[in-house]
Amino acid sequence: MAKVVVTRQLPAGPLDLLTDAGHEVLVRESTQPPSSTELQALVADADGLLCTLTERIDGALLNAAPRLRAIAVFAVGTDNVDLEATGARGIPVGNTPDVLTDATADLAMALLLATARRLPEAAANVTTGEWTTWEPLGFLGLELRGARLCVVGAGRIGRATGERAAAFGMQVDYVGRGDDLHAALARADVVSLHAPLTDQTHHLIDAAALAATKRGAILVNTSRGGLVDQVALAEALRSGHLAAAGLDVTDPEPLPATDPLLTAPNLLVLPHIGSATHAARERMAERAARNLLAGLAGEPMPWPVTASRAP
Ligand code: DGY
């Protein structure tokens, strides 16, 4: 029997896979992430760890967990895990790809539609009582048919977003490693980010990239906040160079209420809900549990992550 620590409350059903296999499962009863000190105490006698993207898994945490032999991340992105450190200790790490692709692509499309058609601004106009009449020139936005979408990161979620956009009549360009990002940005009416956060993609969308975008373009980000230089983004929104931005992710999360980005115009920020559907979260929990089951049994995880294979 192994002891498994689950850092957050998850869809509970799939955790039965672990208890049915005879493992002791300790679910931390909180909706908030543990501090690093609390997490270190929790893993002191744990064999398995099921964590979310809000927990930093680094050398210090691993040093505090001498028995740890399997880590399952309840996410597809694993930038919160120091994979060199887990690899050096021979601890397998798994993630939950595929099952959140549709949910996240749907949300990217929702942000695209909301920003292209200025929904937050239009809805606020109604609820504040400012709306007085139908206006021929009121709230004009971008028509999707014929508009060009640049998908940065042509992985599963990027492609699923591109398919949705194509169904709306958009022309879709995919940009991957080695492609000319700035040239693609210059052609796009909408840019949607789907690359993992790595040293190479940190601040990929910086002041120079934003300057390369077409005036009046829209930025959508459902990947990781660290891909965007938020100071440069705020400036691009304030100057009107970007027409709007729709962000499901920021750096940090949440942004402090005083962060200047939050006062930029034409900005829609969501609380990282890309995978937040009942179906996706249930399946993510099942994949995480299956990864742990395999790791604890000394078998290859069904959805492994390695330092050289970021999602
Ligand atoms: C992920 O899985 O990486 C998402 O950001 C959260 O589900």
PDB file of C-alpha atoms and ligand atoms in Angstrom:
ATOM      1  CA  MET A   1       0.000   0.000   0.000  1.00  0.00           C
ATOM      2  CA  ALA A   2       1.266   3.460  -0.905  1.00  0.00           C
ATOM      3  CA  LYS A   3       0.319   6.831   0.537  1.00  0.00           C
ATOM      4  CA  VAL A   4      -0.925   9.313  -2.043  1.00  0.00           C
ATOM      5  CA  VAL A   5      -1.330  13.031  -1.350  1.00  0.00           C
ATOM      6  CA  VAL A   6      -3.844  14.981  -3.454  1.00  0.00           C
ATOM      7  CA  THR A   7      -3.222  18.692  -3.087  1.00  0.00           C
ATOM      8  CA  ARG A   8      -6.687  19.978  -4.015  1.00  0.00           C
ATOM      9  CA  GLN A   9     -10.273  18.791  -4.118  1.00  0.00           C
ATOM     10  CA  LEU A  10     -10.880  17.123  -7.501  1.00  0.00           C
ATOM     11  CA  PRO A  11     -13.750  15.221  -9.096  1.00  0.00           C
ATOM     12  CA  ALA A  12     -13.777  12.454  -6.509  1.00  0.00           C
ATOM     13  CA  GLY A  13     -14.915   9.395  -8.489  1.00  0.00           C
ATOM     14  CA  PRO A  14     -11.652   8.664 -10.311  1.00  0.00           C
ATOM     15  CA  LEU A  15      -9.707   8.700  -7.030  1.00  0.00           C
ATOM     16  CA  ASP A  16     -11.485   5.411  -6.229  1.00  0.00           C
ATOM     17  CA  LEU A  17      -9.091   3.831  -8.727  1.00  0.00           C
ATOM     18  CA  LEU A  18      -6.361   4.489  -6.168  1.00  0.00           C
ATOM     19  CA  THR A  19      -8.277   3.381  -3.070  1.00  0.00           C
ATOM     20  CA  ASP A  20      -9.588   0.288  -4.891  1.00  0.00           C
ATOM     21  CA  ALA A  21      -5.958  -0.627  -5.573  1.00  0.00           C
ATOM     22  CA  GLY A  22      -5.369  -0.497  -1.810  1.00  0.00           C
ATOM     23  CA  HIS A  23      -3.613   2.860  -1.635  1.00  0.00           C
ATOM     24  CA  GLU A  24      -4.208   5.354   1.142  1.00  0.00           C
ATOM     25  CA  VAL A  25      -5.410   8.632  -0.405  1.00  0.00           C
ATOM     26  CA  LEU A  26      -5.159  11.880   1.525  1.00  0.00           C
ATOM     27  CA  VAL A  27      -7.129  14.636  -0.166  1.00  0.00           C
ATOM     28  CA  ARG A  28      -6.294  18.078   1.173  1.00  0.00           C
ATOM     29  CA  GLU A  29      -9.661  19.643   1.955  1.00  0.00           C
ATOM     30  CA  SER A  30      -9.138  23.104   0.587  1.00  0.00           C
ATOM     31  CA  THR A  31     -10.047  25.080  -2.491  1.00  0.00           C
ATOM     32  CA  GLN A  32      -6.819  27.076  -2.097  1.00  0.00           C
ATOM     33  CA  PRO A  33      -3.315  25.886  -3.019  1.00  0.00           C
ATOM     34  CA  PRO A  34      -0.993  24.850  -0.191  1.00  0.00           C
ATOM     35  CA  SER A  35       1.970  27.038   0.680  1.00  0.00           C
ATOM     36  CA  SER A  36       5.345  25.485  -0.124  1.00  0.00           C
ATOM     37  CA  THR A  37       5.865  24.870   3.611  1.00  0.00           C
ATOM     38  CA  GLU A  38       2.526  23.098   3.934  1.00  0.00           C
ATOM     39  CA  LEU A  39       3.205  21.051   0.806  1.00  0.00           C
ATOM     40  CA  GLN A  40       6.631  20.007   2.082  1.00  0.00           C
ATOM     41  CA  ALA A  41       5.028  18.780   5.305  1.00  0.00           C
ATOM     42  CA  LEU A  42       2.317  16.935   3.379  1.00  0.00           C
ATOM     43  CA  VAL A  43       4.734  14.997   1.173  1.00  0.00           C
ATOM     44  CA  ALA A  44       7.133  14.045   3.979  1.00  0.00           C
ATOM     45  CA  ASP A  45       5.812  10.465   4.004  1.00  0.00           C
ATOM     46  CA  ALA A  46       4.065  10.357   0.620  1.00  0.00           C
ATOM     47  CA  ASP A  47       4.813   7.790  -2.074  1.00  0.00           C
ATOM     48  CA  GLY A  48       2.652   9.467  -4.692  1.00  0.00           C
ATOM     49  CA  LEU A  49       1.649  13.072  -5.320  1.00  0.00           C
ATOM     50  CA  LEU A  50      -1.321  14.276  -7.337  1.00  0.00           C
ATOM     51  CA  CYS A  51      -0.847  18.017  -7.761  1.00  0.00           C
ATOM     52  CA  THR A  52      -2.300  20.827  -9.822  1.00  0.00           C
ATOM     53  CA  LEU A  53      -0.677  23.639 -11.792  1.00  0.00           C
ATOM     54  CA  THR A  54      -0.684  25.906  -8.739  1.00  0.00           C
ATOM     55  CA  GLU A  55       1.921  23.865  -6.855  1.00  0.00           C
ATOM     56  CA  ARG A  56       5.615  24.381  -7.558  1.00  0.00           C
ATOM     57  CA  ILE A  57       7.352  21.014  -7.699  1.00  0.00           C
ATOM     58  CA  ASP A  58      11.070  21.695  -7.424  1.00  0.00           C
ATOM     59  CA  GLY A  59      14.223  20.303  -5.866  1.00  0.00           C
ATOM     60  CA  ALA A  60      13.352  21.672  -2.412  1.00  0.00           C
ATOM     61  CA  LEU A  61       9.975  19.935  -2.481  1.00  0.00           C
ATOM     62  CA  LEU A  62      11.537  16.684  -3.663  1.00  0.00           C
ATOM     63  CA  ASN A  63      14.164  16.879  -0.908  1.00  0.00           C
ATOM     64  CA  ALA A  64      11.297  17.039   1.582  1.00  0.00           C
ATOM     65  CA  ALA A  65       9.729  13.897   0.075  1.00  0.00           C
ATOM     66  CA  PRO A  66      12.241  11.055   0.462  1.00  0.00           C
ATOM     67  CA  ARG A  67       9.685   8.332  -0.380  1.00  0.00           C
ATOM     68  CA  LEU A  68       8.140  10.033  -3.411  1.00  0.00           C
ATOM     69  CA  ARG A  69       8.148   7.789  -6.480  1.00  0.00           C
ATOM     70  CA  ALA A  70       5.362   9.092  -8.740  1.00  0.00           C
ATOM     71  CA  ILE A  71       3.911  12.520  -9.553  1.00  0.00           C
ATOM     72  CA  ALA A  72       0.702  13.069 -11.485  1.00  0.00           C
ATOM     73  CA  VAL A  73      -0.094  16.605 -12.588  1.00  0.00           C
ATOM     74  CA  PHE A  74      -3.789  17.407 -12.984  1.00  0.00           C
ATOM     75  CA  ALA A  75      -3.106  19.503 -16.124  1.00  0.00           C
ATOM     76  CA  VAL A  76      -1.568  19.225 -19.550  1.00  0.00           C
ATOM     77  CA  GLY A  77       0.907  22.046 -18.898  1.00  0.00           C
ATOM     78  CA  THR A  78       3.723  21.041 -16.561  1.00  0.00           C
ATOM     79  CA  ASP A  79       5.723  24.265 -16.341  1.00  0.00           C
ATOM     80  CA  ASN A  80       5.203  24.183 -12.564  1.00  0.00           C
ATOM     81  CA  VAL A  81       7.365  21.057 -12.378  1.00  0.00           C
ATOM     82  CA  ASP A  82      11.148  21.117 -12.501  1.00  0.00           C
ATOM     83  CA  LEU A  83      11.467  18.114 -14.805  1.00  0.00           C
ATOM     84  CA  GLU A  84      15.260  18.130 -14.533  1.00  0.00           C
ATOM     85  CA  ALA A  85      14.907  17.693 -10.764  1.00  0.00           C
ATOM     86  CA  THR A  86      12.313  14.909 -11.019  1.00  0.00           C
ATOM     87  CA  GLY A  87      14.350  13.221 -13.756  1.00  0.00           C
ATOM     88  CA  ALA A  88      17.531  13.406 -11.671  1.00  0.00           C
ATOM     89  CA  ARG A  89      15.718  11.582  -8.863  1.00  0.00           C
ATOM     90  CA  GLY A  90      14.124   9.061 -11.238  1.00  0.00           C
ATOM     91  CA  ILE A  91      10.601  10.160 -10.303  1.00  0.00           C
ATOM     92  CA  PRO A  92       8.157   9.728 -13.211  1.00  0.00           C
ATOM     93  CA  VAL A  93       5.793  12.604 -13.957  1.00  0.00           C
ATOM     94  CA  GLY A  94       2.523  12.304 -15.847  1.00  0.00           C
ATOM     95  CA  ASN A  95       0.025  14.823 -17.181  1.00  0.00           C
ATOM     96  CA  THR A  96      -3.487  14.785 -18.640  1.00  0.00           C
ATOM     97  CA  PRO A  97      -3.346  15.535 -22.384  1.00  0.00           C
ATOM     98  CA  ASP A  98      -6.178  15.240 -24.937  1.00  0.00           C
ATOM     99  CA  VAL A  99      -9.116  15.207 -22.530  1.00  0.00           C
ATOM    100  CA  LEU A 100      -9.107  18.998 -22.134  1.00  0.00           C
ATOM    101  CA  THR A 101      -8.377  19.846 -25.762  1.00  0.00           C
ATOM    102  CA  ASP A 102     -11.986  20.520 -26.764  1.00  0.00           C
ATOM    103  CA  ALA A 103     -12.832  22.440 -23.588  1.00  0.00           C
ATOM    104  CA  THR A 104      -9.804  24.712 -23.969  1.00  0.00           C
ATOM    105  CA  ALA A 105     -10.302  25.241 -27.699  1.00  0.00           C
ATOM    106  CA  ASP A 106     -13.949  26.108 -27.004  1.00  0.00           C
ATOM    107  CA  LEU A 107     -12.821  28.714 -24.496  1.00  0.00           C
ATOM    108  CA  ALA A 108     -10.256  30.173 -26.902  1.00  0.00           C
ATOM    109  CA  MET A 109     -13.093  30.520 -29.401  1.00  0.00           C
ATOM    110  CA  ALA A 110     -15.324  32.104 -26.739  1.00  0.00           C
ATOM    111  CA  LEU A 111     -12.614  34.685 -25.991  1.00  0.00           C
ATOM    112  CA  LEU A 112     -12.096  35.255 -29.708  1.00  0.00           C
ATOM    113  CA  LEU A 113     -15.816  35.859 -30.256  1.00  0.00           C
ATOM    114  CA  ALA A 114     -16.222  37.976 -27.129  1.00  0.00           C
ATOM    115  CA  THR A 115     -13.336  40.269 -28.015  1.00  0.00           C
ATOM    116  CA  ALA A 116     -14.049  40.393 -31.764  1.00  0.00           C
ATOM    117  CA  ARG A 117     -17.653  41.429 -31.080  1.00  0.00           C
ATOM    118  CA  ARG A 118     -16.850  43.562 -27.997  1.00  0.00           C
ATOM    119  CA  LEU A 119     -19.206  41.634 -25.724  1.00  0.00           C
ATOM    120  CA  PRO A 120     -17.901  42.857 -22.318  1.00  0.00           C
ATOM    121  CA  GLU A 121     -18.167  46.479 -23.405  1.00  0.00           C
ATOM    122  CA  ALA A 122     -21.587  45.981 -24.992  1.00  0.00           C
ATOM    123  CA  ALA A 123     -22.981  44.062 -22.020  1.00  0.00           C
ATOM    124  CA  ALA A 124     -21.709  46.694 -19.579  1.00  0.00           C
ATOM    125  CA  ASN A 125     -23.444  49.346 -21.653  1.00  0.00           C
ATOM    126  CA  VAL A 126     -26.736  47.580 -20.997  1.00  0.00           C
ATOM    127  CA  THR A 127     -26.282  46.772 -17.310  1.00  0.00           C
ATOM    128  CA  THR A 128     -25.114  50.300 -16.425  1.00  0.00           C
ATOM    129  CA  GLY A 129     -28.202  51.746 -18.115  1.00  0.00           C
ATOM    130  CA  GLU A 130     -26.088  53.703 -20.605  1.00  0.00           C
ATOM    131  CA  TRP A 131     -27.600  51.978 -23.622  1.00  0.00           C
ATOM    132  CA  THR A 132     -30.269  54.209 -25.098  1.00  0.00           C
ATOM    133  CA  THR A 133     -30.993  52.942 -28.612  1.00  0.00           C
ATOM    134  CA  TRP A 134     -29.940  50.683 -31.465  1.00  0.00           C
ATOM    135  CA  GLU A 135     -27.064  52.455 -33.164  1.00  0.00           C
ATOM    136  CA  PRO A 136     -25.919  51.976 -36.765  1.00  0.00           C
ATOM    137  CA  LEU A 137     -22.351  52.684 -35.702  1.00  0.00           C
ATOM    138  CA  GLY A 138     -22.506  51.207 -32.206  1.00  0.00           C
ATOM    139  CA  PHE A 139     -20.136  48.457 -31.066  1.00  0.00           C
ATOM    140  CA  LEU A 140     -18.805  47.602 -34.507  1.00  0.00           C
ATOM    141  CA  GLY A 141     -16.441  44.667 -34.376  1.00  0.00           C
ATOM    142  CA  LEU A 142     -14.542  42.149 -36.460  1.00  0.00           C
ATOM    143  CA  GLU A 143     -16.439  39.794 -38.780  1.00  0.00           C
ATOM    144  CA  LEU A 144     -14.830  36.384 -38.567  1.00  0.00           C
ATOM    145  CA  ARG A 145     -15.494  35.108 -42.096  1.00  0.00           C
ATOM    146  CA  GLY A 146     -12.432  35.973 -44.154  1.00  0.00           C
ATOM    147  CA  ALA A 147     -10.449  37.260 -41.156  1.00  0.00           C
ATOM    148  CA  ARG A 148      -7.051  35.686 -40.529  1.00  0.00           C
ATOM    149  CA  LEU A 149      -6.211  33.811 -37.340  1.00  0.00           C
ATOM    150  CA  CYS A 150      -2.599  33.136 -36.345  1.00  0.00           C
ATOM    151  CA  VAL A 151      -2.398  30.115 -34.040  1.00  0.00           C
ATOM    152  CA  VAL A 152       0.908  30.212 -32.169  1.00  0.00           C
ATOM    153  CA  GLY A 153       1.710  26.639 -31.138  1.00  0.00           C
ATOM    154  CA  ALA A 154       0.345  24.009 -33.489  1.00  0.00           C
ATOM    155  CA  GLY A 155      -0.217  21.293 -30.903  1.00  0.00           C
ATOM    156  CA  ARG A 156      -3.491  19.607 -30.014  1.00  0.00           C
ATOM    157  CA  ILE A 157      -5.268  22.646 -28.560  1.00  0.00           C
ATOM    158  CA  GLY A 158      -3.931  25.031 -31.187  1.00  0.00           C
ATOM    159  CA  ARG A 159      -5.159  22.783 -34.001  1.00  0.00           C
ATOM    160  CA  ALA A 160      -8.557  22.284 -32.329  1.00  0.00           C
ATOM    161  CA  THR A 161      -8.896  26.074 -32.046  1.00  0.00           C
ATOM    162  CA  GLY A 162      -7.893  26.476 -35.687  1.00  0.00           C
ATOM    163  CA  GLU A 163     -10.538  23.934 -36.739  1.00  0.00           C
ATOM    164  CA  ARG A 164     -13.215  25.863 -34.876  1.00  0.00           C
ATOM    165  CA  ALA A 165     -12.074  29.160 -36.382  1.00  0.00           C
ATOM    166  CA  ALA A 166     -12.082  27.625 -39.879  1.00  0.00           C
ATOM    167  CA  ALA A 167     -15.692  26.570 -39.298  1.00  0.00           C
ATOM    168  CA  PHE A 168     -16.452  30.262 -38.740  1.00  0.00           C
ATOM    169  CA  GLY A 169     -14.859  31.043 -42.114  1.00  0.00           C
ATOM    170  CA  MET A 170     -11.522  32.289 -40.771  1.00  0.00           C
ATOM    171  CA  GLN A 171      -8.264  31.684 -42.615  1.00  0.00           C
ATOM    172  CA  VAL A 172      -5.880  29.985 -40.232  1.00  0.00           C
ATOM    173  CA  ASP A 173      -2.081  30.139 -40.109  1.00  0.00           C
ATOM    174  CA  TYR A 174      -0.189  27.882 -37.706  1.00  0.00           C
ATOM    175  CA  VAL A 175       3.144  29.065 -36.324  1.00  0.00           C
ATOM    176  CA  GLY A 176       5.514  26.629 -34.696  1.00  0.00           C
ATOM    177  CA  ARG A 177       9.149  26.533 -33.668  1.00  0.00           C
ATOM    178  CA  GLY A 178      11.390  27.771 -36.462  1.00  0.00           C
ATOM    179  CA  ASP A 179       8.619  29.682 -38.267  1.00  0.00           C
ATOM    180  CA  ASP A 180       8.764  33.450 -38.734  1.00  0.00           C
ATOM    181  CA  LEU A 181       6.529  34.577 -35.871  1.00  0.00           C
ATOM    182  CA  HIS A 182       6.693  38.291 -36.603  1.00  0.00           C
ATOM    183  CA  ALA A 183       5.764  37.799 -40.274  1.00  0.00           C
ATOM    184  CA  ALA A 184       2.754  35.706 -39.230  1.00  0.00           C
ATOM    185  CA  LEU A 185       1.728  38.276 -36.608  1.00  0.00           C
ATOM    186  CA  ALA A 186       1.837  41.022 -39.248  1.00  0.00           C
ATOM    187  CA  ARG A 187      -0.765  39.150 -41.347  1.00  0.00           C
ATOM    188  CA  ALA A 188      -3.167  38.228 -38.552  1.00  0.00           C
ATOM    189  CA  ASP A 189      -6.402  39.857 -37.455  1.00  0.00           C
ATOM    190  CA  VAL A 190      -6.456  37.609 -34.389  1.00  0.00           C
ATOM    191  CA  VAL A 191      -3.544  35.886 -32.642  1.00  0.00           C
ATOM    192  CA  SER A 192      -4.271  32.914 -30.365  1.00  0.00           C
ATOM    193  CA  LEU A 193      -1.531  31.500 -28.131  1.00  0.00           C
ATOM    194  CA  HIS A 194      -1.260  27.751 -27.543  1.00  0.00           C
ATOM    195  CA  ALA A 195       2.436  27.115 -26.858  1.00  0.00           C
ATOM    196  CA  PRO A 196       3.709  25.621 -23.596  1.00  0.00           C
ATOM    197  CA  LEU A 197       5.606  27.940 -21.249  1.00  0.00           C
ATOM    198  CA  THR A 198       9.328  27.221 -21.501  1.00  0.00           C
ATOM    199  CA  ASP A 199      12.500  29.290 -21.305  1.00  0.00           C
ATOM    200  CA  GLN A 200      12.149  29.719 -25.088  1.00  0.00           C
ATOM    201  CA  THR A 201       8.514  30.893 -25.045  1.00  0.00           C
ATOM    202  CA  HIS A 202       8.696  33.156 -21.974  1.00  0.00           C
ATOM    203  CA  HIS A 203       7.598  36.634 -23.174  1.00  0.00           C
ATOM    204  CA  LEU A 204       7.353  35.347 -26.743  1.00  0.00           C
ATOM    205  CA  ILE A 205       4.803  38.119 -27.212  1.00  0.00           C
ATOM    206  CA  ASP A 206       6.947  41.058 -26.150  1.00  0.00           C
ATOM    207  CA  ALA A 207       6.980  44.705 -27.242  1.00  0.00           C
ATOM    208  CA  ALA A 208       8.674  43.808 -30.547  1.00  0.00           C
ATOM    209  CA  ALA A 209       6.155  41.062 -31.315  1.00  0.00           C
ATOM    210  CA  LEU A 210       3.260  43.351 -30.456  1.00  0.00           C
ATOM    211  CA  ALA A 211       4.730  46.065 -32.677  1.00  0.00           C
ATOM    212  CA  ALA A 212       4.874  43.483 -35.477  1.00  0.00           C
ATOM    213  CA  THR A 213       1.140  42.751 -35.191  1.00  0.00           C
ATOM    214  CA  LYS A 214      -1.269  44.451 -37.539  1.00  0.00           C
ATOM    215  CA  ARG A 215      -2.817  47.602 -36.050  1.00  0.00           C
ATOM    216  CA  GLY A 216      -6.255  46.685 -34.688  1.00  0.00           C
ATOM    217  CA  ALA A 217      -5.440  43.004 -34.130  1.00  0.00           C
ATOM    218  CA  ILE A 218      -6.804  40.978 -31.207  1.00  0.00           C
ATOM    219  CA  LEU A 219      -4.748  38.774 -28.871  1.00  0.00           C
ATOM    220  CA  VAL A 220      -6.188  35.666 -27.205  1.00  0.00           C
ATOM    221  CA  ASN A 221      -4.234  33.622 -24.657  1.00  0.00           C
ATOM    222  CA  THR A 222      -5.423  30.329 -23.185  1.00  0.00           C
ATOM    223  CA  SER A 223      -1.969  28.792 -22.650  1.00  0.00           C
ATOM    224  CA  ARG A 224       0.156  30.385 -19.928  1.00  0.00           C
ATOM    225  CA  GLY A 225       0.404  34.019 -18.849  1.00  0.00           C
ATOM    226  CA  GLY A 226       4.199  33.931 -19.010  1.00  0.00           C
ATOM    227  CA  LEU A 227       4.092  33.881 -22.821  1.00  0.00           C
ATOM    228  CA  VAL A 228       3.093  37.545 -22.819  1.00  0.00           C
ATOM    229  CA  ASP A 229       4.981  40.602 -21.602  1.00  0.00           C
ATOM    230  CA  GLN A 230       2.014  42.141 -19.829  1.00  0.00           C
ATOM    231  CA  VAL A 231       3.582  45.618 -19.523  1.00  0.00           C
ATOM    232  CA  ALA A 232       3.955  45.687 -23.304  1.00  0.00           C
ATOM    233  CA  LEU A 233       0.429  44.299 -23.720  1.00  0.00           C
ATOM    234  CA  ALA A 234      -1.072  47.033 -21.520  1.00  0.00           C
ATOM    235  CA  GLU A 235       0.755  49.628 -23.578  1.00  0.00           C
ATOM    236  CA  ALA A 236      -0.443  48.104 -26.881  1.00  0.00           C
ATOM    237  CA  LEU A 237      -4.045  48.205 -25.629  1.00  0.00           C
ATOM    238  CA  ARG A 238      -3.732  51.757 -24.292  1.00  0.00           C
ATOM    239  CA  SER A 239      -2.223  53.056 -27.523  1.00  0.00           C
ATOM    240  CA  GLY A 240      -4.957  51.341 -29.546  1.00  0.00           C
ATOM    241  CA  HIS A 241      -2.398  49.314 -31.492  1.00  0.00           C
ATOM    242  CA  LEU A 242      -4.249  46.195 -30.321  1.00  0.00           C
ATOM    243  CA  ALA A 243      -8.037  46.406 -30.574  1.00  0.00           C
ATOM    244  CA  ALA A 244      -8.583  43.967 -27.704  1.00  0.00           C
ATOM    245  CA  ALA A 245      -7.154  41.095 -25.710  1.00  0.00           C
ATOM    246  CA  GLY A 246      -8.882  38.076 -24.205  1.00  0.00           C
ATOM    247  CA  LEU A 247      -6.835  36.309 -21.559  1.00  0.00           C
ATOM    248  CA  ASP A 248      -7.697  33.137 -19.683  1.00  0.00           C
ATOM    249  CA  VAL A 249      -4.219  33.154 -18.150  1.00  0.00           C
ATOM    250  CA  THR A 250      -1.989  35.794 -16.593  1.00  0.00           C
ATOM    251  CA  ASP A 251       1.298  35.973 -14.744  1.00  0.00           C
ATOM    252  CA  PRO A 252       0.826  35.823 -11.814  1.00  0.00           C
ATOM    253  CA  GLU A 253      -2.567  34.260 -11.210  1.00  0.00           C
ATOM    254  CA  PRO A 254      -4.548  35.993  -9.999  1.00  0.00           C
ATOM    255  CA  LEU A 255      -3.248  39.390 -11.009  1.00  0.00           C
ATOM    256  CA  PRO A 256      -3.217  41.759  -8.039  1.00  0.00           C
ATOM    257  CA  ALA A 257      -6.221  44.112  -8.240  1.00  0.00           C
ATOM    258  CA  THR A 258      -3.733  46.979  -8.560  1.00  0.00           C
ATOM    259  CA  ASP A 259      -1.958  45.535 -11.606  1.00  0.00           C
ATOM    260  CA  PRO A 260      -1.932  48.208 -14.334  1.00  0.00           C
ATOM    261  CA  LEU A 261      -2.928  45.635 -16.966  1.00  0.00           C
ATOM    262  CA  LEU A 262      -6.371  45.380 -15.395  1.00  0.00           C
ATOM    263  CA  THR A 263      -7.114  49.032 -16.195  1.00  0.00           C
ATOM    264  CA  ALA A 264      -6.149  48.683 -19.867  1.00  0.00           C
ATOM    265  CA  PRO A 265      -9.054  49.184 -22.281  1.00  0.00           C
ATOM    266  CA  ASN A 266     -10.756  46.401 -24.240  1.00  0.00           C
ATOM    267  CA  LEU A 267      -9.371  43.674 -22.029  1.00  0.00           C
ATOM    268  CA  LEU A 268     -11.272  40.571 -20.959  1.00  0.00           C
ATOM    269  CA  VAL A 269      -9.554  38.478 -18.283  1.00  0.00           C
ATOM    270  CA  LEU A 270     -10.907  35.133 -17.077  1.00  0.00           C
ATOM    271  CA  PRO A 271      -9.793  33.075 -14.056  1.00  0.00           C
ATOM    272  CA  HIS A 272      -7.966  30.282 -15.965  1.00  0.00           C
ATOM    273  CA  ILE A 273     -11.075  28.260 -16.841  1.00  0.00           C
ATOM    274  CA  GLY A 274      -9.934  26.719 -20.146  1.00  0.00           C
ATOM    275  CA  SER A 275     -10.451  23.142 -18.984  1.00  0.00           C
ATOM    276  CA  ALA A 276     -13.332  23.931 -16.639  1.00  0.00           C
ATOM    277  CA  THR A 277     -16.038  21.654 -17.997  1.00  0.00           C
ATOM    278  CA  HIS A 278     -17.514  18.808 -15.976  1.00  0.00           C
ATOM    279  CA  ALA A 279     -16.408  16.284 -18.608  1.00  0.00           C
ATOM    280  CA  ALA A 280     -12.842  17.555 -18.965  1.00  0.00           C
ATOM    281  CA  ARG A 281     -12.156  17.794 -15.246  1.00  0.00           C
ATOM    282  CA  GLU A 282     -13.597  14.311 -14.615  1.00  0.00           C
ATOM    283  CA  ARG A 283     -11.365  12.818 -17.327  1.00  0.00           C
ATOM    284  CA  MET A 284      -8.345  14.774 -16.128  1.00  0.00           C
ATOM    285  CA  ALA A 285      -8.828  13.268 -12.661  1.00  0.00           C
ATOM    286  CA  GLU A 286      -9.059   9.791 -14.185  1.00  0.00           C
ATOM    287  CA  ARG A 287      -5.862  10.256 -16.221  1.00  0.00           C
ATOM    288  CA  ALA A 288      -4.031  11.613 -13.194  1.00  0.00           C
ATOM    289  CA  ALA A 289      -5.165   8.652 -11.083  1.00  0.00           C
ATOM    290  CA  ARG A 290      -4.129   6.174 -13.788  1.00  0.00           C
ATOM    291  CA  ASN A 291      -0.720   7.833 -14.100  1.00  0.00           C
ATOM    292  CA  LEU A 292      -0.206   7.453 -10.359  1.00  0.00           C
ATOM    293  CA  LEU A 293      -1.402   3.854 -10.322  1.00  0.00           C
ATOM    294  CA  ALA A 294       1.144   2.951 -12.986  1.00  0.00           C
ATOM    295  CA  GLY A 295       3.953   4.989 -11.435  1.00  0.00           C
ATOM    296  CA  LEU A 296       3.429   3.473  -8.008  1.00  0.00           C
ATOM    297  CA  ALA A 297       3.403  -0.012  -9.534  1.00  0.00           C
ATOM    298  CA  GLY A 298       6.749   0.721 -11.187  1.00  0.00           C
ATOM    299  CA  GLU A 299       5.144   0.607 -14.630  1.00  0.00           C
ATOM    300  CA  PRO A 300       5.375   3.248 -17.389  1.00  0.00           C
ATOM    301  CA  MET A 301       2.780   5.978 -16.930  1.00  0.00           C
ATOM    302  CA  PRO A 302       0.166   6.032 -19.711  1.00  0.00           C
ATOM    303  CA  TRP A 303       0.626   9.815 -20.164  1.00  0.00           C
ATOM    304  CA  PRO A 304       4.246  10.517 -19.248  1.00  0.00           C
ATOM    305  CA  VAL A 305       6.075  13.836 -19.397  1.00  0.00           C
ATOM    306  CA  THR A 306       9.819  14.087 -19.774  1.00  0.00           C
ATOM    307  CA  ALA A 307      12.184  17.054 -19.750  1.00  0.00           C
ATOM    308  CA  SER A 308      12.605  16.729 -23.500  1.00  0.00           C
ATOM    309  CA  ARG A 309       8.907  16.208 -24.246  1.00  0.00           C
ATOM    310  CA  ALA A 310       6.977  19.203 -23.051  1.00  0.00           C
ATOM    311  CA  PRO A 311       3.255  18.997 -23.916  1.00  0.00           C
TER     312      PRO A 311
HETATM  313  C1  DGY B   1      -3.671  22.815 -18.211  1.00  0.00           C
HETATM  314  O1  DGY B   1      -4.122  21.687 -18.132  1.00  0.00           O
HETATM  315  O2  DGY B   1      -2.484  23.031 -18.422  1.00  0.00           O
HETATM  316  C2  DGY B   1      -4.633  23.949 -18.097  1.00  0.00           C
HETATM  317  O3  DGY B   1      -4.002  25.174 -18.060  1.00  0.00           O
HETATM  318  C3  DGY B   1      -5.534  23.779 -16.898  1.00  0.00           C
HETATM  319  O4  DGY B   1      -6.341  22.703 -17.105  1.00  0.00           O
END
